[in-house]
Amino acid sequence: MPDRPEIVCICGSTRFVDEMLAANRDLTFAGVIVVAPGVFLRAEDDDADRLITDEQKTALDALHLRKIDLADRVLVVNPGGYIGESTSREIAYARATGTPVSFNDPG
């Protein structure tokens, strides 16, 4: 038995907030430590630009990479196989650092 539970970082478009929350719940019930986005603002939200500054977005993106650093693996939540620009960057980062990446919808 491992010294600690597995740590999984959830990545994906924030448009899939419901799917991310479901994955978080399922992993947590399975005894996994989950790190995931903490802010779910979407570009298509009418007031998203007023709710988050460019500096905050940059800081959140950098913070998410640190979450990947903590993880044993990354789970990409990608219904329909969708992977956006930020998620593509996170996948590339995880792979570059040797963190395994899996997808909930392999497409």
CSV table of N, CA and C in Angstrom, one decimal:
chain,number,residue,atom,x,y,z
A,1,MET,N,0.8,-1.2,0.0
A,1,MET,CA,0.0,0.0,0.0
A,1,MET,C,0.9,1.2,0.0
A,2,PRO,N,0.6,2.2,-0.9
A,2,PRO,CA,1.4,3.4,-0.9
A,2,PRO,C,1.3,4.2,0.4
A,3,ASP,N,2.3,5.1,0.6
A,3,ASP,CA,2.4,5.9,1.7
A,3,ASP,C,1.3,7.0,1.7
A,4,ARG,N,0.8,7.4,0.6
A,4,ARG,CA,-0.2,8.4,0.5
A,4,ARG,C,-1.1,8.0,-0.7
A,5,PRO,N,-2.3,8.6,-0.8
A,5,PRO,CA,-3.1,8.4,-1.9
A,5,PRO,C,-2.5,9.0,-3.2
A,6,GLU,N,-2.9,8.6,-4.3
A,6,GLU,CA,-2.5,9.1,-5.6
A,6,GLU,C,-3.1,10.6,-5.7
A,7,ILE,N,-2.3,11.4,-6.3
A,7,ILE,CA,-2.7,12.8,-6.5
A,7,ILE,C,-2.9,13.0,-8.0
A,8,VAL,N,-4.1,13.5,-8.4
A,8,VAL,CA,-4.5,13.7,-9.8
A,8,VAL,C,-4.9,15.1,-10.0
A,9,CYS,N,-4.3,15.7,-11.0
A,9,CYS,CA,-4.7,17.1,-11.4
A,9,CYS,C,-5.6,17.0,-12.6
A,10,ILE,N,-6.8,17.7,-12.4
A,10,ILE,CA,-7.8,17.7,-13.5
A,10,ILE,C,-7.5,18.9,-14.3
A,11,CYS,N,-7.5,18.7,-15.6
A,11,CYS,CA,-7.3,19.8,-16.6
A,11,CYS,C,-8.4,19.7,-17.6
A,12,GLY,N,-8.7,20.8,-18.2
A,12,GLY,CA,-9.8,20.9,-19.3
A,12,GLY,C,-10.4,22.3,-19.4
A,13,SER,N,-11.2,22.4,-20.4
A,13,SER,CA,-11.8,23.7,-20.6
A,13,SER,C,-12.8,24.0,-19.4
A,14,THR,N,-12.8,25.2,-18.9
A,14,THR,CA,-13.8,25.5,-17.9
A,14,THR,C,-15.2,25.5,-18.3
A,15,ARG,N,-15.4,25.4,-19.6
A,15,ARG,CA,-16.8,25.2,-20.1
A,15,ARG,C,-17.4,23.9,-19.6
A,16,PHE,N,-16.5,23.0,-19.2
A,16,PHE,CA,-16.9,21.6,-18.7
A,16,PHE,C,-16.9,21.6,-17.2
A,17,VAL,N,-17.4,22.6,-16.6
A,17,VAL,CA,-17.3,22.7,-15.1
A,17,VAL,C,-18.1,21.5,-14.5
A,18,ASP,N,-19.3,21.2,-15.0
A,18,ASP,CA,-20.1,20.1,-14.5
A,18,ASP,C,-19.3,18.7,-14.6
A,19,GLU,N,-18.7,18.5,-15.7
A,19,GLU,CA,-18.0,17.3,-16.0
A,19,GLU,C,-16.7,17.2,-15.1
A,20,MET,N,-16.1,18.4,-14.8
A,20,MET,CA,-14.9,18.4,-14.0
A,20,MET,C,-15.3,18.1,-12.5
A,21,LEU,N,-16.4,18.7,-12.1
A,21,LEU,CA,-16.9,18.5,-10.7
A,21,LEU,C,-17.3,17.0,-10.6
A,22,ALA,N,-17.9,16.4,-11.6
A,22,ALA,CA,-18.2,14.9,-11.5
A,22,ALA,C,-16.9,14.1,-11.4
A,23,ALA,N,-15.9,14.4,-12.2
A,23,ALA,CA,-14.7,13.7,-12.2
A,23,ALA,C,-14.0,13.9,-10.8
A,24,ASN,N,-14.0,15.1,-10.3
A,24,ASN,CA,-13.5,15.3,-9.0
A,24,ASN,C,-14.2,14.5,-7.9
A,25,ARG,N,-15.5,14.5,-7.9
A,25,ARG,CA,-16.3,13.7,-7.0
A,25,ARG,C,-15.9,12.2,-7.1
A,26,ASP,N,-15.9,11.6,-8.3
A,26,ASP,CA,-15.6,10.2,-8.5
A,26,ASP,C,-14.2,9.9,-8.1
A,27,LEU,N,-13.2,10.7,-8.4
A,27,LEU,CA,-11.9,10.4,-8.0
A,27,LEU,C,-11.8,10.5,-6.4
A,28,THR,N,-12.4,11.5,-5.8
A,28,THR,CA,-12.4,11.6,-4.4
A,28,THR,C,-13.0,10.4,-3.7
A,29,PHE,N,-14.1,9.9,-4.2
A,29,PHE,CA,-14.7,8.7,-3.6
A,29,PHE,C,-13.8,7.5,-3.8
A,30,ALA,N,-13.0,7.5,-4.8
A,30,ALA,CA,-12.0,6.4,-5.1
A,30,ALA,C,-10.8,6.5,-4.2
A,31,GLY,N,-10.7,7.6,-3.4
A,31,GLY,CA,-9.6,7.7,-2.5
A,31,GLY,C,-8.4,8.5,-3.1
A,32,VAL,N,-8.7,9.3,-4.1
A,32,VAL,CA,-7.6,10.1,-4.8
A,32,VAL,C,-7.6,11.5,-4.2
A,33,ILE,N,-6.5,12.1,-4.1
A,33,ILE,CA,-6.4,13.5,-3.8
A,33,ILE,C,-6.5,14.2,-5.1
A,34,VAL,N,-7.4,15.2,-5.2
A,34,VAL,CA,-7.6,15.9,-6.5
A,34,VAL,C,-7.2,17.3,-6.4
A,35,VAL,N,-6.5,17.8,-7.3
A,35,VAL,CA,-6.2,19.2,-7.5
A,35,VAL,C,-6.8,19.6,-8.8
A,36,ALA,N,-7.5,20.8,-8.9
A,36,ALA,CA,-8.3,21.1,-10.0
A,36,ALA,C,-8.4,22.7,-10.1
A,37,PRO,N,-8.9,23.2,-11.2
A,37,PRO,CA,-9.1,24.6,-11.3
A,37,PRO,C,-10.0,25.1,-10.2
A,38,GLY,N,-9.7,26.2,-9.7
A,38,GLY,CA,-10.5,26.8,-8.6
A,38,GLY,C,-11.4,27.9,-9.0
A,39,VAL,N,-11.2,28.4,-10.3
A,39,VAL,CA,-12.0,29.5,-10.8
A,39,VAL,C,-12.6,29.0,-12.2
A,40,PHE,N,-13.9,29.2,-12.3
A,40,PHE,CA,-14.5,28.7,-13.6
A,40,PHE,C,-15.2,29.8,-14.3
A,41,LEU,N,-14.4,30.7,-14.9
A,41,LEU,CA,-14.9,31.8,-15.7
A,41,LEU,C,-14.6,31.3,-17.2
A,42,ARG,N,-15.6,31.5,-18.0
A,42,ARG,CA,-15.5,31.1,-19.4
A,42,ARG,C,-15.5,32.3,-20.3
A,43,ALA,N,-14.7,32.2,-21.4
A,43,ALA,CA,-14.6,33.3,-22.3
A,43,ALA,C,-16.0,33.7,-22.9
A,44,GLU,N,-16.9,32.7,-23.0
A,44,GLU,CA,-18.2,33.0,-23.6
A,44,GLU,C,-19.1,33.7,-22.6
A,45,ASP,N,-18.8,33.8,-21.3
A,45,ASP,CA,-19.6,34.5,-20.4
A,45,ASP,C,-19.6,36.0,-20.7
A,46,ASP,N,-20.7,36.6,-20.7
A,46,ASP,CA,-20.8,38.0,-21.1
A,46,ASP,C,-19.9,38.9,-20.3
A,47,ASP,N,-19.8,38.6,-19.0
A,47,ASP,CA,-19.1,39.5,-18.1
A,47,ASP,C,-17.8,39.0,-17.7
A,48,ALA,N,-17.2,38.0,-18.3
A,48,ALA,CA,-16.0,37.3,-17.9
A,48,ALA,C,-14.8,38.3,-17.9
A,49,ASP,N,-14.8,39.2,-19.0
A,49,ASP,CA,-13.7,40.1,-19.1
A,49,ASP,C,-13.6,41.1,-17.9
A,50,ARG,N,-14.8,41.4,-17.4
A,50,ARG,CA,-14.9,42.3,-16.2
A,50,ARG,C,-14.6,41.6,-14.9
A,51,LEU,N,-14.7,40.3,-14.9
A,51,LEU,CA,-14.6,39.6,-13.6
A,51,LEU,C,-13.2,39.2,-13.3
A,52,ILE,N,-12.3,39.1,-14.4
A,52,ILE,CA,-11.0,38.6,-14.2
A,52,ILE,C,-10.1,39.5,-15.1
A,53,THR,N,-9.0,39.9,-14.5
A,53,THR,CA,-8.0,40.7,-15.3
A,53,THR,C,-7.0,39.8,-16.1
A,54,ASP,N,-6.3,40.4,-17.0
A,54,ASP,CA,-5.3,39.6,-17.7
A,54,ASP,C,-4.2,39.1,-16.8
A,55,GLU,N,-3.9,39.9,-15.8
A,55,GLU,CA,-2.9,39.5,-14.8
A,55,GLU,C,-3.4,38.4,-14.0
A,56,GLN,N,-4.6,38.4,-13.6
A,56,GLN,CA,-5.2,37.3,-12.8
A,56,GLN,C,-5.2,36.0,-13.7
A,57,LYS,N,-5.6,36.1,-14.9
A,57,LYS,CA,-5.6,34.9,-15.8
A,57,LYS,C,-4.2,34.3,-15.9
A,58,THR,N,-3.2,35.2,-16.1
A,58,THR,CA,-1.8,34.7,-16.2
A,58,THR,C,-1.4,34.0,-14.9
A,59,ALA,N,-1.8,34.6,-13.8
A,59,ALA,CA,-1.4,34.0,-12.5
A,59,ALA,C,-2.1,32.7,-12.3
A,60,LEU,N,-3.4,32.6,-12.7
A,60,LEU,CA,-4.1,31.3,-12.6
A,60,LEU,C,-3.5,30.2,-13.4
A,61,ASP,N,-3.1,30.6,-14.7
A,61,ASP,CA,-2.5,29.7,-15.6
A,61,ASP,C,-1.2,29.1,-15.0
A,62,ALA,N,-0.4,30.0,-14.4
A,62,ALA,CA,0.9,29.6,-13.8
A,62,ALA,C,0.6,28.7,-12.5
A,63,LEU,N,-0.4,29.1,-11.8
A,63,LEU,CA,-0.8,28.3,-10.6
A,63,LEU,C,-1.2,26.9,-11.0
A,64,HIS,N,-1.9,26.8,-12.1
A,64,HIS,CA,-2.3,25.4,-12.5
A,64,HIS,C,-1.1,24.6,-12.9
A,65,LEU,N,-0.1,25.2,-13.5
A,65,LEU,CA,1.1,24.4,-13.8
A,65,LEU,C,1.8,23.9,-12.5
A,66,ARG,N,1.7,24.7,-11.4
A,66,ARG,CA,2.3,24.2,-10.2
A,66,ARG,C,1.4,23.0,-9.6
A,67,LYS,N,0.1,23.1,-9.9
A,67,LYS,CA,-0.7,21.9,-9.5
A,67,LYS,C,-0.3,20.7,-10.2
A,68,ILE,N,0.0,20.8,-11.5
A,68,ILE,CA,0.5,19.7,-12.3
A,68,ILE,C,1.8,19.2,-11.7
A,69,ASP,N,2.6,20.1,-11.2
A,69,ASP,CA,3.9,19.7,-10.6
A,69,ASP,C,3.6,18.8,-9.4
A,70,LEU,N,2.6,19.0,-8.6
A,70,LEU,CA,2.2,18.2,-7.4
A,70,LEU,C,1.6,16.9,-7.8
A,71,ALA,N,1.1,16.7,-9.0
A,71,ALA,CA,0.3,15.5,-9.3
A,71,ALA,C,1.2,14.3,-9.7
A,72,ASP,N,0.6,13.2,-9.4
A,72,ASP,CA,1.1,11.9,-10.0
A,72,ASP,C,0.7,11.7,-11.4
A,73,ARG,N,-0.4,12.2,-11.7
A,73,ARG,CA,-0.9,12.1,-13.1
A,73,ARG,C,-1.9,13.2,-13.4
A,74,VAL,N,-2.2,13.5,-14.6
A,74,VAL,CA,-3.2,14.5,-15.1
A,74,VAL,C,-4.3,13.8,-15.7
A,75,LEU,N,-5.5,14.2,-15.4
A,75,LEU,CA,-6.7,13.7,-16.1
A,75,LEU,C,-7.3,14.9,-16.8
A,76,VAL,N,-7.4,14.7,-18.2
A,76,VAL,CA,-8.0,15.8,-19.0
A,76,VAL,C,-9.4,15.4,-19.2
A,77,VAL,N,-10.3,16.4,-18.8
A,77,VAL,CA,-11.7,16.3,-18.9
A,77,VAL,C,-12.0,16.9,-20.3
A,78,ASN,N,-12.4,16.1,-21.3
A,78,ASN,CA,-12.5,16.6,-22.6
A,78,ASN,C,-13.7,15.9,-23.3
A,79,PRO,N,-15.0,16.2,-22.9
A,79,PRO,CA,-16.1,15.7,-23.6
A,79,PRO,C,-16.1,15.9,-25.1
A,80,GLY,N,-16.4,14.9,-25.8
A,80,GLY,CA,-16.4,15.0,-27.3
A,80,GLY,C,-15.0,15.2,-27.9
A,81,GLY,N,-14.0,15.0,-27.1
A,81,GLY,CA,-12.6,15.1,-27.5
A,81,GLY,C,-12.1,16.5,-27.6
A,82,TYR,N,-12.9,17.5,-27.1
A,82,TYR,CA,-12.5,18.9,-27.2
A,82,TYR,C,-11.3,19.2,-26.3
A,83,ILE,N,-10.2,19.8,-26.8
A,83,ILE,CA,-9.1,20.3,-26.1
A,83,ILE,C,-8.8,21.7,-26.6
A,84,GLY,N,-8.9,22.7,-25.7
A,84,GLY,CA,-8.6,24.1,-26.1
A,84,GLY,C,-7.1,24.4,-26.0
A,85,GLU,N,-6.8,25.7,-26.2
A,85,GLU,CA,-5.5,26.2,-26.2
A,85,GLU,C,-4.8,26.0,-24.9
A,86,SER,N,-5.5,26.5,-23.8
A,86,SER,CA,-4.9,26.4,-22.5
A,86,SER,C,-4.6,24.9,-22.1
A,87,THR,N,-5.6,24.1,-22.3
A,87,THR,CA,-5.5,22.7,-22.0
A,87,THR,C,-4.3,22.0,-22.8
A,88,SER,N,-4.2,22.4,-24.1
A,88,SER,CA,-3.1,21.9,-24.9
A,88,SER,C,-1.7,22.3,-24.2
A,89,ARG,N,-1.6,23.5,-23.8
A,89,ARG,CA,-0.4,23.9,-23.1
A,89,ARG,C,-0.2,23.1,-21.8
A,90,GLU,N,-1.2,22.8,-21.1
A,90,GLU,CA,-1.1,22.1,-19.8
A,90,GLU,C,-0.6,20.6,-20.1
A,91,ILE,N,-1.2,20.0,-21.2
A,91,ILE,CA,-0.8,18.7,-21.6
A,91,ILE,C,0.6,18.6,-22.0
A,92,ALA,N,1.1,19.6,-22.8
A,92,ALA,CA,2.5,19.7,-23.2
A,92,ALA,C,3.4,19.8,-22.0
A,93,TYR,N,3.0,20.7,-21.0
A,93,TYR,CA,3.8,20.9,-19.8
A,93,TYR,C,3.9,19.6,-19.0
A,94,ALA,N,2.8,18.9,-18.9
A,94,ALA,CA,2.8,17.7,-18.1
A,94,ALA,C,3.7,16.6,-18.8
A,95,ARG,N,3.5,16.5,-20.1
A,95,ARG,CA,4.4,15.5,-20.8
A,95,ARG,C,5.9,15.9,-20.7
A,96,ALA,N,6.2,17.2,-20.8
A,96,ALA,CA,7.5,17.6,-20.7
A,96,ALA,C,8.2,17.4,-19.4
A,97,THR,N,7.3,17.3,-18.3
A,97,THR,CA,7.8,17.1,-17.0
A,97,THR,C,7.7,15.6,-16.6
A,98,GLY,N,7.2,14.8,-17.5
A,98,GLY,CA,7.1,13.4,-17.2
A,98,GLY,C,5.9,12.9,-16.4
A,99,THR,N,4.9,13.8,-16.3
A,99,THR,CA,3.7,13.5,-15.6
A,99,THR,C,2.8,12.8,-16.6
A,100,PRO,N,2.3,11.6,-16.3
A,100,PRO,CA,1.4,10.9,-17.2
A,100,PRO,C,0.1,11.6,-17.4
A,101,VAL,N,-0.4,11.5,-18.6
A,101,VAL,CA,-1.7,12.2,-19.0
A,101,VAL,C,-2.7,11.2,-19.5
A,102,SER,N,-3.9,11.3,-19.0
A,102,SER,CA,-5.0,10.4,-19.5
A,102,SER,C,-6.2,11.3,-19.8
A,103,PHE,N,-7.1,10.8,-20.5
A,103,PHE,CA,-8.3,11.6,-21.0
A,103,PHE,C,-9.5,10.9,-20.6
A,104,ASN,N,-10.6,11.6,-20.2
A,104,ASN,CA,-11.8,10.9,-19.9
A,104,ASN,C,-12.6,10.6,-21.1
A,105,ASP,N,-12.3,11.3,-22.2
A,105,ASP,CA,-12.9,10.9,-23.5
A,105,ASP,C,-11.8,10.8,-24.6
A,106,PRO,N,-11.2,9.6,-24.7
A,106,PRO,CA,-10.1,9.4,-25.6
A,106,PRO,C,-10.4,9.8,-27.1
A,107,GLY,N,-11.7,10.0,-27.4
A,107,GLY,CA,-12.0,10.4,-28.7
A,107,GLY,C,-11.7,9.4,-29.7
